[in-house]
XYZ file of C-alpha atoms in Angstrom:
558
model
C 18.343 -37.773 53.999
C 18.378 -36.763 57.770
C 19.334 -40.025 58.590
C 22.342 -38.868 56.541
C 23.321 -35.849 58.114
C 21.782 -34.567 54.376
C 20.305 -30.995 54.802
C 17.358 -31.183 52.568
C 15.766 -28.097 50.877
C 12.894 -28.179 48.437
C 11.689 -31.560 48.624
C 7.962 -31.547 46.861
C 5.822 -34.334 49.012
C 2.026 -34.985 47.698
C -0.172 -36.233 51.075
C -3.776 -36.580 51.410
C -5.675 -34.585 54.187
C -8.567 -34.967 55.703
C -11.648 -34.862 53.424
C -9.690 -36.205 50.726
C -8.231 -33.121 49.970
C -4.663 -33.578 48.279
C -2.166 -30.966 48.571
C 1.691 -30.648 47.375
C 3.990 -29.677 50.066
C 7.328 -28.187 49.320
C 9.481 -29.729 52.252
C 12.995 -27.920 54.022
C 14.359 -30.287 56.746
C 17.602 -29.111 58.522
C 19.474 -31.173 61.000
C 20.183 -29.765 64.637
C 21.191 -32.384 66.862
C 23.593 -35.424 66.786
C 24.699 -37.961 68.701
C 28.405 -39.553 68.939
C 27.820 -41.415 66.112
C 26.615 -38.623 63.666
C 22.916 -40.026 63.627
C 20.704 -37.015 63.712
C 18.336 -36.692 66.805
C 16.816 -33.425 66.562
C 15.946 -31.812 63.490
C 13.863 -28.553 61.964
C 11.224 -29.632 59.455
C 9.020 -26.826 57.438
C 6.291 -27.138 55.049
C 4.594 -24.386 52.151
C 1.630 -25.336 50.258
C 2.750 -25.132 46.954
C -0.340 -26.755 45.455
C -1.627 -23.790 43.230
C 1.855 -22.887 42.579
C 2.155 -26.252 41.087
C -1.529 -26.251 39.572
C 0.310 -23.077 37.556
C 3.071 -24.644 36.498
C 1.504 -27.350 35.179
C -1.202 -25.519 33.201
C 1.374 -23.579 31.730
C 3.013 -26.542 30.276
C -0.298 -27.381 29.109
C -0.890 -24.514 27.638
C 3.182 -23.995 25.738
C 1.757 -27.546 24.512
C -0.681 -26.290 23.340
C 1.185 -23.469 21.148
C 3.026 -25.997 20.203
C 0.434 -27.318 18.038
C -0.576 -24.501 16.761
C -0.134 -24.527 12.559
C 0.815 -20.924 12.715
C 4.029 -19.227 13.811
C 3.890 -17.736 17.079
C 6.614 -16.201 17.986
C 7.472 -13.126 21.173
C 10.281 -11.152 20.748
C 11.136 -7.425 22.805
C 11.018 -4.314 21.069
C 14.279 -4.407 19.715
C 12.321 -7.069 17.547
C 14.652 -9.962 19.434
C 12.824 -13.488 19.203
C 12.309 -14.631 22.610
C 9.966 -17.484 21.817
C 9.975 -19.769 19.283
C 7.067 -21.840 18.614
C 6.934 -25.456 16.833
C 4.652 -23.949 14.157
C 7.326 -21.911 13.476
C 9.424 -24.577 12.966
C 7.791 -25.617 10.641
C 7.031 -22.990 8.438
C 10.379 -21.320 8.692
C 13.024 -24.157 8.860
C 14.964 -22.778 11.632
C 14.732 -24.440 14.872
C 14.238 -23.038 18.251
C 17.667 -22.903 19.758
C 18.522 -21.042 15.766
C 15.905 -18.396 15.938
C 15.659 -17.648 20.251
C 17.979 -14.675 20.443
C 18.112 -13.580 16.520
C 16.584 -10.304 15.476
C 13.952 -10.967 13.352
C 14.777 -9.528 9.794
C 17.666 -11.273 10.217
C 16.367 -14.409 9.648
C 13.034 -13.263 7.383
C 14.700 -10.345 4.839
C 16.621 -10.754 1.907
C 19.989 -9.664 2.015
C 19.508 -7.103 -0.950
C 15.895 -5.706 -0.049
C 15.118 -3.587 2.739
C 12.804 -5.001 6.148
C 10.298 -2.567 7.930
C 9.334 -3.840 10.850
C 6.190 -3.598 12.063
C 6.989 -3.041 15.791
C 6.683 0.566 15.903
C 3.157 1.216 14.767
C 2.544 -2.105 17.416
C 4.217 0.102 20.232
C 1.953 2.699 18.793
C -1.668 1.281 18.359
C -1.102 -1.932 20.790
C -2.591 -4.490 18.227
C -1.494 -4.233 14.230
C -1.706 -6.306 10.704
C 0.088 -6.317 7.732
C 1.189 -8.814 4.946
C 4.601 -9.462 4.669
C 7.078 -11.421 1.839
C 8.968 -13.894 4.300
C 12.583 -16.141 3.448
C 12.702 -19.332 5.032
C 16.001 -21.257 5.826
C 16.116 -22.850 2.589
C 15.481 -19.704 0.595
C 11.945 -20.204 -0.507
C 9.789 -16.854 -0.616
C 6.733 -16.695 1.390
C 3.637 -14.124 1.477
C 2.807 -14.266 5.297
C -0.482 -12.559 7.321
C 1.020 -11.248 10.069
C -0.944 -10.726 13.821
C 0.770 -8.374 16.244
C -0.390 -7.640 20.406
C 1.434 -5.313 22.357
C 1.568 -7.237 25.503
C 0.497 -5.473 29.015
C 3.896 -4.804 30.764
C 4.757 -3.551 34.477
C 6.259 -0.703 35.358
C 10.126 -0.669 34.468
C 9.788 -3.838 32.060
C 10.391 -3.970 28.605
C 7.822 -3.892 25.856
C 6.835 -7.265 24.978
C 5.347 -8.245 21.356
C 3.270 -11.203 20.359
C 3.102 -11.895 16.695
C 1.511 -14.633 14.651
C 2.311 -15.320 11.125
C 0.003 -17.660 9.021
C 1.360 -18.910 5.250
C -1.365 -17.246 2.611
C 1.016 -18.191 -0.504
C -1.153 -20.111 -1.946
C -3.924 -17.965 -1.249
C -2.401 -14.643 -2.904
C -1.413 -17.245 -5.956
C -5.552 -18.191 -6.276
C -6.024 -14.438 -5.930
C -3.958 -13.477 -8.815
C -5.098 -16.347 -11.198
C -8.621 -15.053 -10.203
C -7.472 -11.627 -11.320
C -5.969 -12.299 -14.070
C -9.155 -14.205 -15.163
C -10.959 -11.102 -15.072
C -8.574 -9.329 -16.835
C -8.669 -12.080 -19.838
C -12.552 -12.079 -19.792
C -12.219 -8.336 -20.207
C -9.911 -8.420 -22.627
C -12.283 -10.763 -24.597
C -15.117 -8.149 -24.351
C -12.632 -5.872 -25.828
C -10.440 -8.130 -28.283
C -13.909 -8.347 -30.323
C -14.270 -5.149 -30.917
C -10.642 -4.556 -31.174
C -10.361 -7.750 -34.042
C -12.711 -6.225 -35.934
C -11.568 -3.088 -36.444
C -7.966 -4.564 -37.155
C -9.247 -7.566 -39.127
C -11.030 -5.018 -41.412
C -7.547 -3.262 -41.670
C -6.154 -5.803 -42.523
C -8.108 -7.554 -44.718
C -7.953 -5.302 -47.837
C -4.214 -5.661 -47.163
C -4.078 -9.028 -47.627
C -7.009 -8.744 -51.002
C -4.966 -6.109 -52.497
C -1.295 -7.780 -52.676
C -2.498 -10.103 -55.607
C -3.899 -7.486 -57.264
C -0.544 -5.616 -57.028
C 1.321 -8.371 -57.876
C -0.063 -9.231 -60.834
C 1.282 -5.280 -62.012
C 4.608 -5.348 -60.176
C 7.533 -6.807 -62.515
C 10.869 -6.504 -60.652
C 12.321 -8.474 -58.438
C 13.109 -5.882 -55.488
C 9.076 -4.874 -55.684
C 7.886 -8.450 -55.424
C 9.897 -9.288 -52.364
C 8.609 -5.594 -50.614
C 4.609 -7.835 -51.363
C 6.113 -11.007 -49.827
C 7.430 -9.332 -46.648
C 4.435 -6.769 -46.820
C 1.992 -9.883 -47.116
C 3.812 -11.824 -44.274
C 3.648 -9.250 -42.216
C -0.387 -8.477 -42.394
C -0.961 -12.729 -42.113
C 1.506 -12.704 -38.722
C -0.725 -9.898 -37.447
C -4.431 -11.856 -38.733
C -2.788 -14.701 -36.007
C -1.456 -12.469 -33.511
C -5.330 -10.894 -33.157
C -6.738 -14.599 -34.104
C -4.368 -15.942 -30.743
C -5.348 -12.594 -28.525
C -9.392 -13.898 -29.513
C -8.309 -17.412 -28.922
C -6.945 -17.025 -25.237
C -8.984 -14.556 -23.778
C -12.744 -16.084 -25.393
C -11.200 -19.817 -24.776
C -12.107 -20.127 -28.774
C -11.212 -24.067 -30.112
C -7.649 -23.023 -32.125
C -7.249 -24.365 -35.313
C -4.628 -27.043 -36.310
C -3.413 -28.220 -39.551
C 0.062 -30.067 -41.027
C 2.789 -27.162 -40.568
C 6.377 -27.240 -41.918
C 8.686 -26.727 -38.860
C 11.419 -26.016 -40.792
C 9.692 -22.627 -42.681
C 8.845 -21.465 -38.861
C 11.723 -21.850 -37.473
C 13.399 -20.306 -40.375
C 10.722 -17.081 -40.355
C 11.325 -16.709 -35.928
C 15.308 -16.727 -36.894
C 15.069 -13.714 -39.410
C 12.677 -12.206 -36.818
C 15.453 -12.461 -34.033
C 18.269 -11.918 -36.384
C 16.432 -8.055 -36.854
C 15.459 -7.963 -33.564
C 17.943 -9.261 -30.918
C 20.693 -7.520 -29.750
C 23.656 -7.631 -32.464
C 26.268 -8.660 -29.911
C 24.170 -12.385 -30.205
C 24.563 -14.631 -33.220
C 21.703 -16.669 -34.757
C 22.513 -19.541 -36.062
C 19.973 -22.403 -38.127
C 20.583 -26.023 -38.380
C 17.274 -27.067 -40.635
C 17.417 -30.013 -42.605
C 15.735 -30.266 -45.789
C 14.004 -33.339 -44.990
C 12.648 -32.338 -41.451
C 9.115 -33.802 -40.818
C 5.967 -32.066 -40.518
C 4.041 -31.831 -37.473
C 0.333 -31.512 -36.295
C -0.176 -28.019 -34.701
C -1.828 -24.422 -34.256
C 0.925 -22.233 -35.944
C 0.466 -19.442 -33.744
C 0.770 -20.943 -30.766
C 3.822 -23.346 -31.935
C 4.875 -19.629 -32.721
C 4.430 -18.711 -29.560
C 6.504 -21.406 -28.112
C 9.531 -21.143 -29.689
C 9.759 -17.434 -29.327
C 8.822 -17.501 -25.725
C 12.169 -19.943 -25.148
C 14.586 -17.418 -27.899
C 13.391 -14.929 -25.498
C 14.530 -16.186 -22.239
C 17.726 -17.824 -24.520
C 18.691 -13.918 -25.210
C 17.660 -13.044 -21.504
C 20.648 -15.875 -20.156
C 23.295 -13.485 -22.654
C 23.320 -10.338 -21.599
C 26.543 -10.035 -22.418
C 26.356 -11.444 -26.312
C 27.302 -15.045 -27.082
C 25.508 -17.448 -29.928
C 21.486 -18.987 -30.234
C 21.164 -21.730 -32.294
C 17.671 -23.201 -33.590
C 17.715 -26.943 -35.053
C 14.929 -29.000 -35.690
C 15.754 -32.393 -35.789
C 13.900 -36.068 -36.627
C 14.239 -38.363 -34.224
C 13.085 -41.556 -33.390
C 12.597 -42.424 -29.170
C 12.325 -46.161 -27.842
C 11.379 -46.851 -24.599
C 15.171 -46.973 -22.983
C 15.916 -43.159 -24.277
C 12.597 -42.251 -23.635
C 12.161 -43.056 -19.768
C 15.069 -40.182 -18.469
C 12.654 -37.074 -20.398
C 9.349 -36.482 -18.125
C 6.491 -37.094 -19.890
C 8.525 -38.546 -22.606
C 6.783 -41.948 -24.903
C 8.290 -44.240 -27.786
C 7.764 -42.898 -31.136
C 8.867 -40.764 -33.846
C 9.070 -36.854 -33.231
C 10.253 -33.667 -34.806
C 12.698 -32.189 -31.972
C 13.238 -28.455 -31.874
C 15.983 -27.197 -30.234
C 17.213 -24.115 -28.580
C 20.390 -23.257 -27.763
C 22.229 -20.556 -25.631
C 25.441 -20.070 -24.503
C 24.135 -18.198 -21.811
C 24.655 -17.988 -17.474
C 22.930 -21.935 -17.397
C 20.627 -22.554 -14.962
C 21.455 -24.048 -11.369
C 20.846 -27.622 -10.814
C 18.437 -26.790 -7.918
C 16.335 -24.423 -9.899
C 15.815 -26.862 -13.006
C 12.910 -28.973 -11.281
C 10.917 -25.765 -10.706
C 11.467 -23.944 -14.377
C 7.911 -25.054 -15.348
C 6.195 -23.628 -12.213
C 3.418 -21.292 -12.412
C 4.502 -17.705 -10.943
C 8.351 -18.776 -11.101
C 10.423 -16.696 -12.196
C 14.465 -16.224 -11.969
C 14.386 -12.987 -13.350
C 13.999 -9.828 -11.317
C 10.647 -8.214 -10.425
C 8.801 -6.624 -13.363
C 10.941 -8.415 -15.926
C 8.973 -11.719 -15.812
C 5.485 -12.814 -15.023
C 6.797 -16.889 -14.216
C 4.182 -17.601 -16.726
C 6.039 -17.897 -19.772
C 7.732 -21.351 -19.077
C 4.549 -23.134 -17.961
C 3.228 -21.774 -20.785
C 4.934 -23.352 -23.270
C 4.607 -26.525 -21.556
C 0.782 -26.389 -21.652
C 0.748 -25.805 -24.879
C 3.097 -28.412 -26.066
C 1.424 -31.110 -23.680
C -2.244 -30.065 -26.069
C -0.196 -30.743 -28.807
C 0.647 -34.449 -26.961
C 4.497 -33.534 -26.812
C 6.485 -32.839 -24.801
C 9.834 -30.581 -23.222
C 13.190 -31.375 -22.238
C 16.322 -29.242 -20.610
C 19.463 -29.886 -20.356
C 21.933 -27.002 -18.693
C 25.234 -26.537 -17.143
C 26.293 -23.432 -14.944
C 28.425 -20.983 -16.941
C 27.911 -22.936 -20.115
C 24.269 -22.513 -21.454
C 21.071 -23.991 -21.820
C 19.239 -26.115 -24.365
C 15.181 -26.377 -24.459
C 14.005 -29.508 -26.581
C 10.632 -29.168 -28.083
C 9.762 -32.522 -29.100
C 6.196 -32.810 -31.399
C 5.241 -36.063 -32.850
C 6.132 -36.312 -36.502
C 3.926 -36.347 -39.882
C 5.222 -38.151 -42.901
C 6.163 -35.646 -45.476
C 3.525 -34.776 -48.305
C 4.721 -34.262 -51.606
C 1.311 -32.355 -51.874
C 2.246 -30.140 -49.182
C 0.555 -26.671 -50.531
C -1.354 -28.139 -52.948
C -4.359 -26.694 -52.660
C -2.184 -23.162 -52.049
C -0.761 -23.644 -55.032
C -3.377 -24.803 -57.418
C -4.251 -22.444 -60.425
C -7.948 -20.749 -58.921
C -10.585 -21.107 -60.981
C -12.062 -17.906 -62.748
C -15.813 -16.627 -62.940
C -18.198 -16.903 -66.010
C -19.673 -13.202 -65.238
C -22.019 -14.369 -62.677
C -23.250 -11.237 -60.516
C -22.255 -10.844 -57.124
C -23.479 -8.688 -54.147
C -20.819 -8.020 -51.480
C -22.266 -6.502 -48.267
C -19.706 -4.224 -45.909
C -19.708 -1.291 -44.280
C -16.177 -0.778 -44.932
C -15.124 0.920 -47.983
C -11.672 -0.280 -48.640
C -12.789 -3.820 -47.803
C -15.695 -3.389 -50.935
C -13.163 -1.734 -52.895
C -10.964 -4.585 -52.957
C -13.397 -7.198 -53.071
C -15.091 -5.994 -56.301
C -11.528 -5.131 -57.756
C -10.360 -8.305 -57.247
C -13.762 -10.713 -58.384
C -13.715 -8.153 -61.441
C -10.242 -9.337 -62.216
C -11.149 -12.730 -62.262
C -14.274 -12.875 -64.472
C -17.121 -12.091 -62.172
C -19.582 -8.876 -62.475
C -19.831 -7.075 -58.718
C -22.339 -4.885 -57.150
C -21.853 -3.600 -53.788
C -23.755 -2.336 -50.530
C -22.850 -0.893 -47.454
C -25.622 -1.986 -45.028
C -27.690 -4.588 -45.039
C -30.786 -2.572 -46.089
C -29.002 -1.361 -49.150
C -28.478 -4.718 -49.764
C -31.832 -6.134 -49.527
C -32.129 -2.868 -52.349
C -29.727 -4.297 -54.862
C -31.336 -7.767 -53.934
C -34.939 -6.860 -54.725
C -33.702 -4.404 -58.200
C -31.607 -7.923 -59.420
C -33.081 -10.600 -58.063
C -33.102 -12.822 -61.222
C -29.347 -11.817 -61.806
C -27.759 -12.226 -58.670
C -26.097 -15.487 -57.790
C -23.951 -15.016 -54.738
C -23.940 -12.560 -51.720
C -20.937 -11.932 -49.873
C -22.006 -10.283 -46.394
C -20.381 -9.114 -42.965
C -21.988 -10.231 -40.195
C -21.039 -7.298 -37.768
C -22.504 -4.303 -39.815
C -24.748 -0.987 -38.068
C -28.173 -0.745 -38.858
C -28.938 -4.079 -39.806
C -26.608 -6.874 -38.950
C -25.537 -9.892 -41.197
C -27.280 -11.922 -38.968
C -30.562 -10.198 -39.653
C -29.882 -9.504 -43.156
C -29.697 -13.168 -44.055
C -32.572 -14.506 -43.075
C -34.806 -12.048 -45.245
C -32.371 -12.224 -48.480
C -33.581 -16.183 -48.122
C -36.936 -15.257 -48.123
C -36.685 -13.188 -50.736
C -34.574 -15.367 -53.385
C -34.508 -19.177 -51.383
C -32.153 -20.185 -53.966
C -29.330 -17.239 -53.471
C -25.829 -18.614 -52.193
C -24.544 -16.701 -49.323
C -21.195 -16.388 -47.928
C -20.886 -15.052 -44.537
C -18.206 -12.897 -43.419
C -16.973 -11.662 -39.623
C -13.596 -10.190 -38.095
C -14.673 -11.203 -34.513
C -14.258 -15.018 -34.541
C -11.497 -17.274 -35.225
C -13.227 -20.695 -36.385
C -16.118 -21.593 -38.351
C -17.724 -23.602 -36.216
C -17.606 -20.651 -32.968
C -19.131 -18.556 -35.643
C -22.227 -17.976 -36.809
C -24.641 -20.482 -36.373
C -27.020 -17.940 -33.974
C -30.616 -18.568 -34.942
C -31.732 -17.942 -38.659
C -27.967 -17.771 -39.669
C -27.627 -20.055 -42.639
C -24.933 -19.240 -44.988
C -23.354 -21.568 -46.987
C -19.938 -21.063 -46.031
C -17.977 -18.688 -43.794
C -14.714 -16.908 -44.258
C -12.928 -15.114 -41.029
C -11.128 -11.786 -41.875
C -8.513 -11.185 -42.857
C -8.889 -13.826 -45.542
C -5.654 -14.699 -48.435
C -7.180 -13.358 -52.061
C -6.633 -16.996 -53.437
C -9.042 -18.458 -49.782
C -10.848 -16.003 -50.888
C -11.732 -16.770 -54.392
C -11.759 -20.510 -54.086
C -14.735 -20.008 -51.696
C -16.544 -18.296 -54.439
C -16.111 -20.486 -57.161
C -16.474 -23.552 -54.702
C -20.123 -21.886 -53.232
C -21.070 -21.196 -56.988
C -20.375 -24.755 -58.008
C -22.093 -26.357 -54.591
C -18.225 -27.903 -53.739
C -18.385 -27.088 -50.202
């Protein structure tokens, strides 16, 4: 360079001294003297020792490197909450890049338009050092729940306040923590929903006894149709506190052949009386639509969970259509519907004419905790829901929607030939008594009431108890008389549980029907130690379940 002419300034020159000591030399070289040809002959040199300088710089780039790395966000920014660093962890948790966030305040890039942002800063400037949880937006519009870290950094005199914050992703972590919760809350609920089922089961119960009984004295038409509805009503409720038992206790649900036309048809009249009348419900139910495998309730469950959301989508009226459907799937039609198989299938459809659903939405629908709706008006259980349930029942869900036009959800549930005995046993003609006595243990009065009115009615002689040491009573004054004992399980005093045990002992050959409002099944029931009844019947109980039991425990059918 001085050959040149070249005034040099800067130059950075690494030379070994004496005792191998290696130093960096930041080199300014200025030309003074030339001769006729414009080669230089004298010139200045002078040399700093910019070795730790250097050492600095360089273990700063180390340690930016580092940050770098770093998994969480770090980011600076002033007290006017401008970002003036950036880091790659950042990056990657918030989508933006460096040279999009460097110079941004931050709520503009973290709040939602709609929602207010407080920022932490203040109470930072405050206490020096601060944390708080925070909900987050990333570039593509995804919600995070974010621990955030804040330091006040040291600053000199004149300079202004500088923040260091680091954000950490704990979505996940608040989603375990609210599953966990709302565990607890279910296994409370279970303490409570057996307490709860037996008080309603017992209310229910002489309901359900009674309507026969009624019946059988009721002539016109309008009176008949008030027992129908009245006795549809009491069996919806059994199932509603038989599903409340079922989900919070983890109790094995019951499944038998159901006719999806007749529930399809009952959940329209119940939306037809219930939705808003600006909505129309329409049925498409064929006569001839298969039967399928399934736990009515929760099938229930399902389709009202989707009418729900369908009237949601309309909140300005417009039409909800059910249809059930048989269909038949090959491989080829099969493969576009996830989860979907070959086979034949009863597919239930529902049908809004709602807002639609956006195409980049649709993959998440069945999400746990997602929810399109606004906050308190949806839990972002209910669709996942439904697809649990349906996947037990080894089915599966389809949806098809278009923006502006509506939505359709398609159940499908694979299909049972149709039984011409379909109710059969419902239906047959029930068997009377031949005055056999009967004891019928229960602490509830209605529920005795009803019992002996109704096992009177049909040929049988009754005595009654109300605890199980009035029963052993009536059991030790007719012994040689008494041929079946009808008993709760759940009484004060003594329980069934106790009470049965010592009527065997006391007549071996006695039949005993247990009773209980606290279980759903017969096999969660009551097999504790010394429990052996000969058959069990859960409350509330149909009169005609209830008097087939008898005669079938009589006649040793069972």
């Amino acid at each position: 360079c001085l050959s040149d002419g070249v005034q040099t300034d800067g130059r950075t020159l690494g030379l070994r001294c004496t005792g191998a000591r290696f130093v960096w030399l930041s080199v300014t070289a200025r030309p003074c003297l030339k001769d006729a040809k414009g080669n230089v002959t004298l010139a200045v040199m002078s040399f700093t020792d910019v070795t730790e300088q250097r050492a600095s710089t360089k273990q700063i780039k180390s340690q930016a490197h580092i940050i770098d790395q770093s998994l969480d966000a770090i980011i600076v920014c002033d007290e006017e909450a401008v970002i003036r660093y950036w880091n790659k962890g950042a990056e990657k948790l918030y989508g933006w890049s460096r040279e999009e966030a460097v110079g941004k305040k931050e709520w503009h890039l973290f709040a939602r338009a709609h929602l207010p942002y407080i920022s932490p800063y203040k109470k930072v400037l405050e206490r020096g050092t601060y944390e708080c949880e925070f909900r987050h937006i990333t570039k593509d519009h995804r919600e995070l729940i974010v621990q955030g870290r804040f330091t006040a950094i040291d600053r000199q005199k004149d300079e202004p306040a500088t923040i260091l914050a680091f954000y950490y992703d704990i979505t996940d972590k608040k989603q375990m923590e609210e599953q966990f919760l709302r565990a607890q809350r279910l296994e409370s609920i279970g303490v409570l929903a057996g307490g709860v089922a037996h008080d309603l089961n017992n209310i229910l119960a002489p309901i359900l006894l009674a309507i026969p009984v009624i019946r059988m004295k009721v002539n016109d038409r309008q009176g008949t149709a008030m027992l129908d509805t009245m006795e549809a009503s009491a069996t919806r409720g059994a199932q509603i506190v038989r599903q409340i038992l079922t989900f919070s206790r983890g109790l094995r649900t019951e499944r038998s052949s159901i006719q999806a036309r007749h529930l399809l048809k009952e959940i329209a009249e119940i939306t037809q009386e219930t939705f808003p009348r600006n909505i129309a419900i329409e049925t498409d139910l064929p006569r001839n639509l298969c039967m399928v495998h399934a736990d009515s309730t929760q099938l229930h469950q399902v389709v009202m969970n989707l009418c729900v959301n369908a009237r949601d989508a309309m909140p300005r009226g417009g039409t909800l259509t059910l249809r059930g459907e048989n269909v038949e799937l090959d491989a080829e039609t099969a493969a576009p519907i996830p989860g979907a198989r070959a086979g034949k299938f009863v597919r239930i459809s529902i049908v809004d004419t709602g807002t639609g659903i956006a195409p980049e939405v649709l993959p998440r629908l069945f999400v746990p905790f997602f929810t399109t709706k606004e906050v308190g008006k949806g839990t972002g259980l209910g669709l996942s829901t439904v697809r649990s349930i349906i996947t037990q029942h080894e089915g599966f869900v389809a949806i098809h929607s278009v923006v502006g036009q509506g939505s359709r959800f398609e159940v499908y549930l694979p299909a049972l030939q149709n039984d011409e005995k379909e109710q059969a046993d419902e239906d047959k003609e029930i068997t009377k008594g031949n005055g056999e006595l009967v004891l019928v243990i229960d602490d509830e009065f209605a529920l005795r009431h009803i019992c002996e009115s109704l096992l009177t009615a049909h040929d049988y002689n009754v005595i009654t108890a109300d605890n199980g040491q009035q029963g052993l009573a009536q059991l030790r004054a007719h012994q040689p008389d008494i041929s079946l004992i009808i008993t709760d399980l759940l009484m004060p005093g003594m329980t069934g549980a106790e009470f049965i045990p010592l009527a065997r002992g006391l007549k071996p050959s006695v039949k005993i029907i247990a009773v209980s409002g606290t279980v759903t099944t017969q096999a969660d029931s009551i097999n504790p130690p010394g429990v052996l009844a000969d058959a069990f019947l859960a409350k509330p109980f149909a009169a005609a379940q209830f008097l087939r039991t008898v005669h079938e425990v009589l006649h040793d059918r069972r």
